[in-house]
Amino acid sequence: MDFRFTEEQENIRKMVRDFVEKEVAPGAAERDEGESFAPTYELLKKMGKLGLMGLPYPKEYGGAGADQITYALVGFEINRVDASLGCAYSVHISLSGWPIFYYGTEEQRQKYSVPMFKGEKLGAFALTEPNAGSDSGASQCTAVLDGDHYVLNGTKCFCTNAGFADVYVVFAMTDKSKGVKGISAFIVEKDTPGFNFAKQERKMGIRSTVQREIVMENVRVPRENLLGKEGEGFKIAMTTLDGGRIGIAAQGAGIAMGAYEYALKYAKERHQFGKPIAQQQAIAFKLADMFTKIDAAKLLTLYAAHKKDLGLPFSAEAASAKKFATNTAMEVTTEAVQILGGHGFLRDHPVERMMRDAKITQIYEGTNEIQNVVISGIILR
Ligand code: CAA
């Protein structure tokens, strides 16, 4: 066992730390207040220029050829300052970049993966429906073959990056009689007629991301945009989410890191009862607990990433990391607000934003209760 990072991993981490400190951190509060994705989208374009939009994909396809450990380290760094940017990035890399690259034909890779990895096109993932949330197999969207096109109908919701993304991985039933084995995956381009962006959600946190409903009305998708085989959609969704959960674990750990660092600095500077509050045991022990939980969250995340890098099964490890790291994000951000006291409740400090952002990480890419369904399903098999 070697807990040291390679020089390449550490160099990319440092480059991203530098980028987020200069370009992301200063406007994070303002972007949150603005509740608009447009400035986050501009940051994603800058990340494309730095080679980050295809980070864990091969160089010959426009990626940076980095491993999953590096992807996790970058996730820590981005989410440490801005979980909205982290969310949009993770959806692009893990939920749309990965299934197209992994299940796509060479033509699909050239047409979609290459521009996505170069940062020229943004990706999105449309699985959830109004009546198919945690029960993602209960899809009511349909896809019917008509000549050389599939015709898609139905409603998707909570779709991150919707309206801005160029490329959508969309799941729909090609054969309802087969249940989850009748779900197929499609690559849908933004401007396809009938692919309509509807209600935009108003949220507690990650307010400078965009989540929108998509109403599909007779969307004609060329047959060659079927991803994988007919009926493979649920497997594609599940394996995609396995990897995505490493990204959300990194997000949870990253948010917690940001809140902890801020609270630590504040506690050293804030004096009450004649000394810095960090020297009051009540506060010092809170900081110690935060430190321990963050280390554990990071290690679980890196462990799942390492298993994925080695090509070993990692579904349970990714679900464990996602559950633990996102619970850590909620606990640590709540404690950070508590350490700052009344000031923590104010928008003058970033910890209230971090606390609001942390909440969604326990919910999306599978609620933490669903992570226990995944983990128990594996350990009881
Ligand atoms: N890898 C490969 N195959 C898998 C799999 C995996 N990880 N998980 C399940 N499967 C296969 C099973 O083996 C089974 O196939 P067989 O019958 O051939 O064995 C088939 O899929 C059905 O499996 P289940 O019976 O376990 O399926 P289920 O209907 O009970 O659902 C579930 C399982 C884990 C609850 C799943 O529905 C799930 O993960 N739900 C949560 C959905 C989710 O995470 N949504 C997030 C949306 S994206 C998002 O949040 C993005 C964002 O905005 C940031």
Short mmCIF file of C-alpha atoms and ligand atoms in Angstrom, two decimals:
data_model
loop_
_atom_site.label_atom_id
_atom_site.label_comp_id
_atom_site.label_asym_id
_atom_site.label_seq_id
_atom_site.Cartn_x
_atom_site.Cartn_y
_atom_site.Cartn_z
CA MET A 1 0.00 0.00 0.00
CA ASP A 2 1.25 3.43 -0.95
CA PHE A 3 -0.83 6.43 0.08
CA ARG A 4 1.30 8.87 -1.90
CA PHE A 5 -0.06 10.31 -5.14
CA THR A 6 1.98 10.12 -8.32
CA GLU A 7 3.65 13.27 -9.59
CA GLU A 8 1.10 13.50 -12.40
CA GLN A 9 -1.86 13.15 -10.02
CA GLU A 10 -0.40 15.79 -7.70
CA ASN A 11 0.41 18.17 -10.59
CA ILE A 12 -3.16 18.05 -11.92
CA ARG A 13 -4.54 18.53 -8.40
CA LYS A 14 -2.33 21.58 -7.88
CA MET A 15 -3.27 23.02 -11.28
CA VAL A 16 -6.96 22.65 -10.40
CA ARG A 17 -6.45 24.15 -6.92
CA ASP A 18 -4.81 27.13 -8.57
CA PHE A 19 -7.63 27.46 -11.11
CA VAL A 20 -10.44 27.24 -8.55
CA GLU A 21 -8.79 29.69 -6.17
CA LYS A 22 -8.32 32.26 -8.92
CA GLU A 23 -11.36 31.71 -11.13
CA VAL A 24 -14.05 29.84 -9.21
CA ALA A 25 -13.94 30.78 -5.53
CA PRO A 26 -14.25 34.58 -5.93
CA GLY A 27 -17.65 34.46 -7.68
CA ALA A 28 -19.17 31.39 -6.02
CA ALA A 29 -21.45 33.34 -3.64
CA GLU A 30 -22.59 35.71 -6.38
CA ARG A 31 -23.37 32.85 -8.76
CA ASP A 32 -25.39 31.15 -6.01
CA GLU A 33 -27.35 34.36 -5.39
CA GLY A 34 -27.88 34.81 -9.13
CA GLU A 35 -29.40 31.32 -9.46
CA SER A 36 -28.28 31.20 -13.07
CA PHE A 37 -26.28 28.50 -14.82
CA ALA A 38 -24.82 30.87 -17.44
CA PRO A 39 -21.71 31.88 -15.42
CA THR A 40 -21.09 28.27 -14.38
CA TYR A 41 -21.28 27.31 -18.05
CA GLU A 42 -18.54 29.87 -18.79
CA LEU A 43 -16.35 28.24 -16.12
CA LEU A 44 -16.91 24.83 -17.74
CA LYS A 45 -15.66 26.29 -21.01
CA LYS A 46 -12.49 27.47 -19.24
CA MET A 47 -12.11 23.99 -17.76
CA GLY A 48 -12.32 22.63 -21.31
CA LYS A 49 -9.32 24.75 -22.25
CA LEU A 50 -7.42 23.26 -19.30
CA GLY A 51 -8.14 19.75 -20.58
CA LEU A 52 -10.47 18.91 -17.69
CA MET A 53 -13.67 18.10 -19.62
CA GLY A 54 -12.27 14.78 -20.78
CA LEU A 55 -9.99 14.21 -17.79
CA PRO A 56 -10.31 10.43 -17.29
CA TYR A 57 -10.53 9.48 -20.97
CA PRO A 58 -7.85 8.50 -23.49
CA LYS A 59 -5.82 11.21 -25.16
CA GLU A 60 -6.57 9.84 -28.63
CA TYR A 61 -10.23 10.75 -28.03
CA GLY A 62 -9.51 14.27 -26.82
CA GLY A 63 -9.23 13.31 -23.14
CA ALA A 64 -6.37 13.87 -20.70
CA GLY A 65 -5.66 10.17 -20.08
CA ALA A 66 -5.90 10.55 -16.30
CA ASP A 67 -7.09 7.85 -13.91
CA GLN A 68 -10.07 7.77 -11.57
CA ILE A 69 -7.90 8.75 -8.60
CA THR A 70 -7.07 12.00 -10.40
CA TYR A 71 -10.77 12.48 -11.22
CA ALA A 72 -11.56 12.12 -7.50
CA LEU A 73 -8.81 14.58 -6.54
CA VAL A 74 -10.15 17.10 -9.05
CA GLY A 75 -13.64 16.51 -7.63
CA PHE A 76 -12.39 17.34 -4.12
CA GLU A 77 -10.80 20.56 -5.36
CA ILE A 78 -13.73 21.87 -7.39
CA ASN A 79 -16.39 21.03 -4.79
CA ARG A 80 -14.28 22.47 -2.01
CA VAL A 81 -15.18 25.89 -3.41
CA ASP A 82 -18.26 25.44 -5.64
CA ALA A 83 -20.56 22.40 -5.59
CA SER A 84 -22.66 23.80 -8.44
CA LEU A 85 -19.71 23.68 -10.78
CA GLY A 86 -18.85 20.26 -9.33
CA CYS A 87 -22.33 18.94 -10.09
CA ALA A 88 -22.38 20.13 -13.71
CA TYR A 89 -18.86 18.76 -14.22
CA SER A 90 -19.64 15.36 -12.71
CA VAL A 91 -22.75 14.95 -14.89
CA HIS A 92 -20.69 15.75 -17.98
CA ILE A 93 -17.79 13.42 -17.14
CA SER A 94 -19.50 10.51 -15.42
CA LEU A 95 -23.13 10.42 -16.50
CA SER A 96 -22.92 11.39 -20.14
CA GLY A 97 -19.22 11.14 -21.07
CA TRP A 98 -18.81 7.66 -19.68
CA PRO A 99 -21.82 5.77 -21.15
CA ILE A 100 -21.24 7.24 -24.62
CA PHE A 101 -17.56 6.36 -24.53
CA TYR A 102 -17.94 2.96 -22.90
CA TYR A 103 -21.01 1.66 -24.78
CA GLY A 104 -20.67 3.77 -27.93
CA THR A 105 -19.61 2.60 -31.37
CA GLU A 106 -16.47 4.08 -32.90
CA GLU A 107 -18.70 6.42 -34.95
CA GLN A 108 -20.54 7.57 -31.81
CA ARG A 109 -17.23 8.12 -30.01
CA GLN A 110 -15.86 10.22 -32.86
CA LYS A 111 -19.08 12.21 -33.24
CA TYR A 112 -19.88 12.79 -29.56
CA SER A 113 -17.10 11.74 -27.16
CA VAL A 114 -14.29 13.62 -28.91
CA PRO A 115 -15.98 17.07 -28.88
CA MET A 116 -17.29 16.42 -25.36
CA PHE A 117 -13.83 15.55 -24.04
CA LYS A 118 -12.27 18.55 -25.81
CA GLY A 119 -14.79 20.76 -23.99
CA GLU A 120 -16.60 21.77 -27.18
CA LYS A 121 -19.86 20.03 -26.23
CA LEU A 122 -21.55 19.62 -22.87
CA GLY A 123 -23.31 16.42 -21.81
CA ALA A 124 -26.45 15.58 -19.83
CA PHE A 125 -28.19 12.44 -18.54
CA ALA A 126 -31.96 12.01 -18.67
CA LEU A 127 -33.07 9.00 -16.61
CA THR A 128 -35.42 10.31 -13.91
CA GLU A 129 -39.12 10.78 -14.67
CA PRO A 130 -41.98 12.20 -12.61
CA ASN A 131 -43.04 8.63 -11.69
CA ALA A 132 -39.63 6.95 -11.90
CA GLY A 133 -37.23 8.47 -9.36
CA SER A 134 -35.59 5.95 -7.05
CA ASP A 135 -37.47 3.28 -9.01
CA SER A 136 -35.65 4.11 -12.21
CA GLY A 137 -36.85 0.89 -13.88
CA ALA A 138 -40.44 2.18 -13.87
CA SER A 139 -39.82 4.37 -16.92
CA GLN A 140 -42.89 5.51 -18.82
CA CYS A 141 -41.05 7.22 -21.66
CA THR A 142 -41.32 5.23 -24.88
CA ALA A 143 -39.22 4.76 -27.98
CA VAL A 144 -40.82 3.16 -31.03
CA LEU A 145 -38.87 2.18 -34.12
CA ASP A 146 -40.23 3.83 -37.26
CA GLY A 147 -38.09 3.13 -40.32
CA ASP A 148 -34.57 4.32 -39.61
CA HIS A 149 -35.58 6.42 -36.59
CA TYR A 150 -36.78 5.80 -33.06
CA VAL A 151 -39.65 8.05 -32.00
CA LEU A 152 -39.36 9.13 -28.35
CA ASN A 153 -42.23 10.36 -26.21
CA GLY A 154 -42.61 11.17 -22.52
CA THR A 155 -41.29 13.43 -19.78
CA LYS A 156 -37.92 13.48 -18.03
CA CYS A 157 -37.28 15.61 -14.97
CA PHE A 158 -34.47 17.03 -12.82
CA CYS A 159 -32.14 16.87 -15.82
CA THR A 160 -28.88 18.63 -14.87
CA ASN A 161 -27.32 20.84 -17.59
CA ALA A 162 -30.58 20.70 -19.57
CA GLY A 163 -31.01 23.48 -22.09
CA PHE A 164 -27.26 24.19 -22.18
CA ALA A 165 -26.01 20.67 -22.87
CA ASP A 166 -25.51 19.66 -26.48
CA VAL A 167 -25.65 15.87 -25.99
CA TYR A 168 -28.20 13.93 -23.89
CA VAL A 169 -28.15 10.29 -22.85
CA VAL A 170 -31.87 9.49 -22.71
CA PHE A 171 -33.53 6.30 -21.48
CA ALA A 172 -36.87 5.06 -22.81
CA MET A 173 -38.88 1.84 -23.07
CA THR A 174 -38.56 0.03 -26.39
CA ASP A 175 -40.51 -3.00 -25.07
CA LYS A 176 -42.74 -2.46 -22.04
CA SER A 177 -43.55 -6.18 -21.73
CA LYS A 178 -39.93 -6.86 -20.73
CA GLY A 179 -39.80 -4.51 -17.71
CA VAL A 180 -36.29 -3.16 -17.05
CA LYS A 181 -34.99 -5.41 -19.85
CA GLY A 182 -37.15 -3.37 -22.23
CA ILE A 183 -35.35 -0.07 -21.52
CA SER A 184 -32.94 1.29 -24.15
CA ALA A 185 -30.52 4.21 -24.16
CA PHE A 186 -30.26 6.87 -26.85
CA ILE A 187 -27.98 9.76 -27.69
CA VAL A 188 -30.18 12.79 -28.38
CA GLU A 189 -28.89 16.07 -29.74
CA LYS A 190 -30.15 19.29 -28.16
CA ASP A 191 -31.82 20.78 -31.21
CA THR A 192 -33.79 17.69 -32.21
CA PRO A 193 -37.38 18.79 -32.97
CA GLY A 194 -39.82 17.84 -30.20
CA PHE A 195 -37.08 17.72 -27.53
CA ASN A 196 -38.56 20.52 -25.45
CA PHE A 197 -37.07 22.07 -22.33
CA ALA A 198 -39.80 22.83 -19.83
CA LYS A 199 -39.99 23.74 -16.15
CA GLN A 200 -36.76 24.97 -14.55
CA GLU A 201 -36.44 23.93 -10.90
CA ARG A 202 -35.97 26.43 -8.05
CA LYS A 203 -33.75 24.91 -5.39
CA MET A 204 -32.41 25.01 -1.85
CA GLY A 205 -28.82 24.52 -3.01
CA ILE A 206 -26.53 24.05 -6.02
CA ARG A 207 -28.36 27.12 -7.24
CA SER A 208 -25.91 27.95 -10.02
CA THR A 209 -26.63 24.66 -11.76
CA VAL A 210 -29.66 24.09 -13.93
CA GLN A 211 -32.14 21.23 -13.62
CA ARG A 212 -35.03 21.15 -16.06
CA GLU A 213 -37.88 19.01 -17.19
CA ILE A 214 -37.68 17.70 -20.75
CA VAL A 215 -40.92 16.99 -22.57
CA MET A 216 -40.39 14.73 -25.56
CA GLU A 217 -43.01 14.95 -28.29
CA ASN A 218 -42.38 12.62 -31.21
CA VAL A 219 -38.62 13.16 -31.04
CA ARG A 220 -37.13 11.39 -34.04
CA VAL A 221 -33.74 9.97 -33.11
CA PRO A 222 -31.68 8.30 -35.86
CA ARG A 223 -31.37 4.55 -35.38
CA GLU A 224 -27.57 4.89 -35.24
CA ASN A 225 -28.00 6.90 -32.01
CA LEU A 226 -29.16 3.85 -30.09
CA LEU A 227 -26.51 3.45 -27.37
CA GLY A 228 -25.54 -0.18 -26.83
CA LYS A 229 -28.19 -2.71 -27.80
CA GLU A 230 -31.97 -2.52 -27.52
CA GLY A 231 -32.92 -3.58 -23.98
CA GLU A 232 -29.49 -2.74 -22.55
CA GLY A 233 -30.58 0.66 -21.23
CA PHE A 234 -31.09 -0.28 -17.58
CA LYS A 235 -27.67 -1.95 -17.39
CA ILE A 236 -26.16 1.15 -19.03
CA ALA A 237 -27.91 3.38 -16.48
CA MET A 238 -26.84 1.26 -13.50
CA THR A 239 -23.20 0.91 -14.55
CA THR A 240 -23.08 4.63 -15.35
CA LEU A 241 -24.41 5.45 -11.89
CA ASP A 242 -21.82 3.15 -10.30
CA GLY A 243 -19.10 5.43 -11.68
CA GLY A 244 -21.12 8.59 -11.11
CA ARG A 245 -21.31 7.78 -7.42
CA ILE A 246 -17.53 8.12 -7.17
CA GLY A 247 -17.96 11.65 -8.53
CA ILE A 248 -20.67 12.44 -5.96
CA ALA A 249 -18.56 10.92 -3.17
CA ALA A 250 -15.76 13.28 -4.22
CA GLN A 251 -18.31 16.08 -4.20
CA GLY A 252 -19.38 15.28 -0.63
CA ALA A 253 -15.80 15.08 0.60
CA GLY A 254 -14.93 18.29 -1.27
CA ILE A 255 -17.83 20.28 0.19
CA ALA A 256 -16.86 19.04 3.66
CA MET A 257 -13.23 20.08 3.08
CA GLY A 258 -14.29 23.60 2.14
CA ALA A 259 -16.54 24.01 5.17
CA TYR A 260 -13.98 22.52 7.57
CA GLU A 261 -11.15 24.74 6.32
CA TYR A 262 -13.31 27.84 6.65
CA ALA A 263 -14.52 26.93 10.15
CA LEU A 264 -10.97 26.08 11.29
CA LYS A 265 -9.62 29.45 10.16
CA TYR A 266 -12.56 31.26 11.73
CA ALA A 267 -12.21 29.38 15.03
CA LYS A 268 -8.54 30.35 15.27
CA GLU A 269 -9.35 34.02 14.68
CA ARG A 270 -12.58 34.45 16.64
CA HIS A 271 -12.02 35.27 20.31
CA GLN A 272 -14.58 34.64 23.06
CA PHE A 273 -14.01 34.26 26.81
CA GLY A 274 -10.51 35.70 26.34
CA LYS A 275 -9.12 33.20 23.81
CA PRO A 276 -9.67 31.87 20.28
CA ILE A 277 -12.78 29.68 20.21
CA ALA A 278 -10.60 26.94 18.63
CA GLN A 279 -9.06 26.60 22.08
CA GLN A 280 -12.42 25.91 23.69
CA GLN A 281 -12.70 22.14 23.90
CA ALA A 282 -16.29 22.16 22.62
CA ILE A 283 -15.06 23.69 19.37
CA ALA A 284 -11.73 21.86 19.20
CA PHE A 285 -13.51 18.50 19.44
CA LYS A 286 -15.97 19.47 16.73
CA LEU A 287 -13.00 20.29 14.48
CA ALA A 288 -11.33 17.01 15.38
CA ASP A 289 -14.48 15.04 14.47
CA MET A 290 -14.78 16.95 11.20
CA PHE A 291 -11.15 16.15 10.37
CA THR A 292 -11.62 12.42 11.03
CA LYS A 293 -14.81 12.16 8.99
CA ILE A 294 -13.29 14.01 6.02
CA ASP A 295 -10.26 11.71 5.99
CA ALA A 296 -12.54 8.68 6.05
CA ALA A 297 -14.73 10.13 3.27
CA LYS A 298 -11.69 10.86 1.10
CA LEU A 299 -10.22 7.41 1.68
CA LEU A 300 -13.48 5.61 0.80
CA THR A 301 -13.76 7.73 -2.35
CA LEU A 302 -10.17 7.03 -3.40
CA TYR A 303 -10.61 3.32 -2.62
CA ALA A 304 -13.65 3.06 -4.94
CA ALA A 305 -11.75 5.05 -7.60
CA HIS A 306 -8.72 2.76 -7.23
CA LYS A 307 -10.85 -0.37 -7.67
CA LYS A 308 -12.39 1.14 -10.80
CA ASP A 309 -8.89 1.95 -12.11
CA LEU A 310 -7.87 -1.67 -11.55
CA GLY A 311 -10.95 -2.94 -13.42
CA LEU A 312 -12.27 -4.66 -10.28
CA PRO A 313 -15.96 -4.65 -9.23
CA PHE A 314 -16.58 -1.42 -7.37
CA SER A 315 -20.39 -0.97 -7.16
CA ALA A 316 -20.60 -1.54 -3.40
CA GLU A 317 -17.49 0.56 -2.73
CA ALA A 318 -18.81 3.45 -4.83
CA ALA A 319 -22.18 3.28 -3.06
CA SER A 320 -20.46 3.16 0.37
CA ALA A 321 -18.25 6.11 -0.52
CA LYS A 322 -21.22 8.10 -1.87
CA LYS A 323 -23.29 7.41 1.25
CA PHE A 324 -20.52 8.11 3.74
CA ALA A 325 -18.99 11.14 2.02
CA THR A 326 -22.32 12.85 1.42
CA ASN A 327 -23.47 12.22 5.00
CA THR A 328 -20.11 13.68 6.01
CA ALA A 329 -20.78 16.73 3.86
CA MET A 330 -24.09 17.30 5.66
CA GLU A 331 -22.62 16.75 9.14
CA VAL A 332 -19.48 18.81 8.59
CA THR A 333 -21.24 21.76 6.94
CA THR A 334 -23.85 21.81 9.73
CA GLU A 335 -21.07 21.85 12.33
CA ALA A 336 -19.23 24.56 10.40
CA VAL A 337 -22.33 26.76 10.59
CA GLN A 338 -22.55 25.96 14.31
CA ILE A 339 -18.91 26.94 14.89
CA LEU A 340 -19.47 30.29 13.22
CA GLY A 341 -22.60 30.75 15.35
CA GLY A 342 -24.86 33.61 14.26
CA HIS A 343 -22.31 34.55 11.60
CA GLY A 344 -22.56 31.09 10.10
CA PHE A 345 -26.25 31.68 9.46
CA LEU A 346 -25.49 34.78 7.41
CA ARG A 347 -24.86 34.85 3.70
CA ASP A 348 -21.67 36.82 4.47
CA HIS A 349 -19.86 33.50 4.92
CA PRO A 350 -19.82 30.52 2.54
CA VAL A 351 -20.72 27.83 5.08
CA GLU A 352 -24.51 28.34 4.84
CA ARG A 353 -24.24 27.87 1.05
CA MET A 354 -22.13 24.77 1.58
CA MET A 355 -24.72 23.40 4.01
CA ARG A 356 -27.52 24.00 1.49
CA ASP A 357 -25.42 22.45 -1.29
CA ALA A 358 -24.56 19.41 0.84
CA LYS A 359 -28.20 18.34 1.17
CA ILE A 360 -28.69 17.35 -2.46
CA THR A 361 -25.64 15.08 -2.38
CA GLN A 362 -27.52 12.77 0.01
CA ILE A 363 -30.34 12.63 -2.53
CA TYR A 364 -29.14 12.63 -6.13
CA GLU A 365 -27.44 9.84 -8.07
CA GLY A 366 -29.46 7.55 -5.80
CA THR A 367 -30.61 8.58 -2.33
CA ASN A 368 -28.46 7.26 0.47
CA GLU A 369 -31.27 4.84 1.25
CA ILE A 370 -30.90 3.51 -2.32
CA GLN A 371 -27.13 3.19 -1.71
CA ASN A 372 -28.05 0.78 1.08
CA VAL A 373 -30.27 -1.14 -1.37
CA VAL A 374 -27.24 -1.43 -3.67
CA ILE A 375 -24.79 -2.37 -0.89
CA SER A 376 -27.08 -4.88 0.83
CA GLY A 377 -27.99 -6.42 -2.55
CA ILE A 378 -24.28 -7.12 -3.13
CA ILE A 379 -23.27 -8.30 0.35
CA LEU A 380 -26.33 -10.57 0.67
CA ARG A 381 -25.95 -12.06 -2.82
N1 CAA B 1 -24.46 -3.12 -12.87
C1 CAA B 1 -24.93 -3.99 -13.79
N2 CAA B 1 -26.18 -4.49 -13.75
C2 CAA B 1 -26.98 -4.08 -12.75
C3 CAA B 1 -26.57 -3.17 -11.76
C4 CAA B 1 -25.23 -2.68 -11.86
N3 CAA B 1 -24.74 -1.82 -10.97
N4 CAA B 1 -27.57 -2.96 -10.91
C5 CAA B 1 -28.60 -3.71 -11.32
N5 CAA B 1 -28.25 -4.38 -12.45
C6 CAA B 1 -29.05 -5.36 -13.21
C7 CAA B 1 -29.39 -6.52 -12.27
O1 CAA B 1 -28.37 -7.48 -12.27
C8 CAA B 1 -30.67 -7.04 -12.90
O2 CAA B 1 -30.38 -7.84 -14.01
P1 CAA B 1 -30.65 -9.46 -13.98
O3 CAA B 1 -32.13 -9.58 -13.74
O4 CAA B 1 -30.18 -9.92 -15.31
O5 CAA B 1 -29.84 -9.94 -12.81
C9 CAA B 1 -31.34 -5.76 -13.41
O6 CAA B 1 -30.30 -4.79 -13.55
C10 CAA B 1 -32.38 -5.24 -12.47
O7 CAA B 1 -31.78 -5.06 -11.20
P2 CAA B 1 -32.63 -4.83 -9.88
O8 CAA B 1 -33.68 -5.90 -9.79
O9 CAA B 1 -31.69 -4.68 -8.75
O10 CAA B 1 -33.35 -3.45 -10.24
P3 CAA B 1 -34.40 -2.60 -9.42
O11 CAA B 1 -35.49 -2.21 -10.34
O12 CAA B 1 -34.74 -3.28 -8.14
O13 CAA B 1 -33.58 -1.23 -9.12
C11 CAA B 1 -32.05 0.22 -7.95
C12 CAA B 1 -32.37 -1.17 -8.52
C13 CAA B 1 -30.67 0.07 -7.33
C14 CAA B 1 -33.05 0.66 -6.90
C15 CAA B 1 -32.01 1.25 -9.12
O14 CAA B 1 -33.31 1.49 -9.63
C16 CAA B 1 -31.37 2.57 -8.73
O15 CAA B 1 -30.16 2.69 -8.73
N6 CAA B 1 -32.20 3.59 -8.39
C17 CAA B 1 -31.71 4.92 -8.14
C18 CAA B 1 -31.71 5.72 -9.41
C19 CAA B 1 -30.74 6.85 -9.38
O16 CAA B 1 -29.63 6.75 -8.86
N7 CAA B 1 -31.12 7.95 -10.00
C20 CAA B 1 -30.25 9.07 -10.09
C21 CAA B 1 -30.58 9.86 -11.29
S1 CAA B 1 -29.21 10.71 -11.99
C22 CAA B 1 -28.92 12.08 -11.06
O17 CAA B 1 -29.29 12.21 -9.95
C23 CAA B 1 -28.05 13.06 -11.79
C24 CAA B 1 -27.92 14.42 -11.26
O18 CAA B 1 -28.75 15.27 -11.49
C25 CAA B 1 -26.68 14.80 -10.58
#
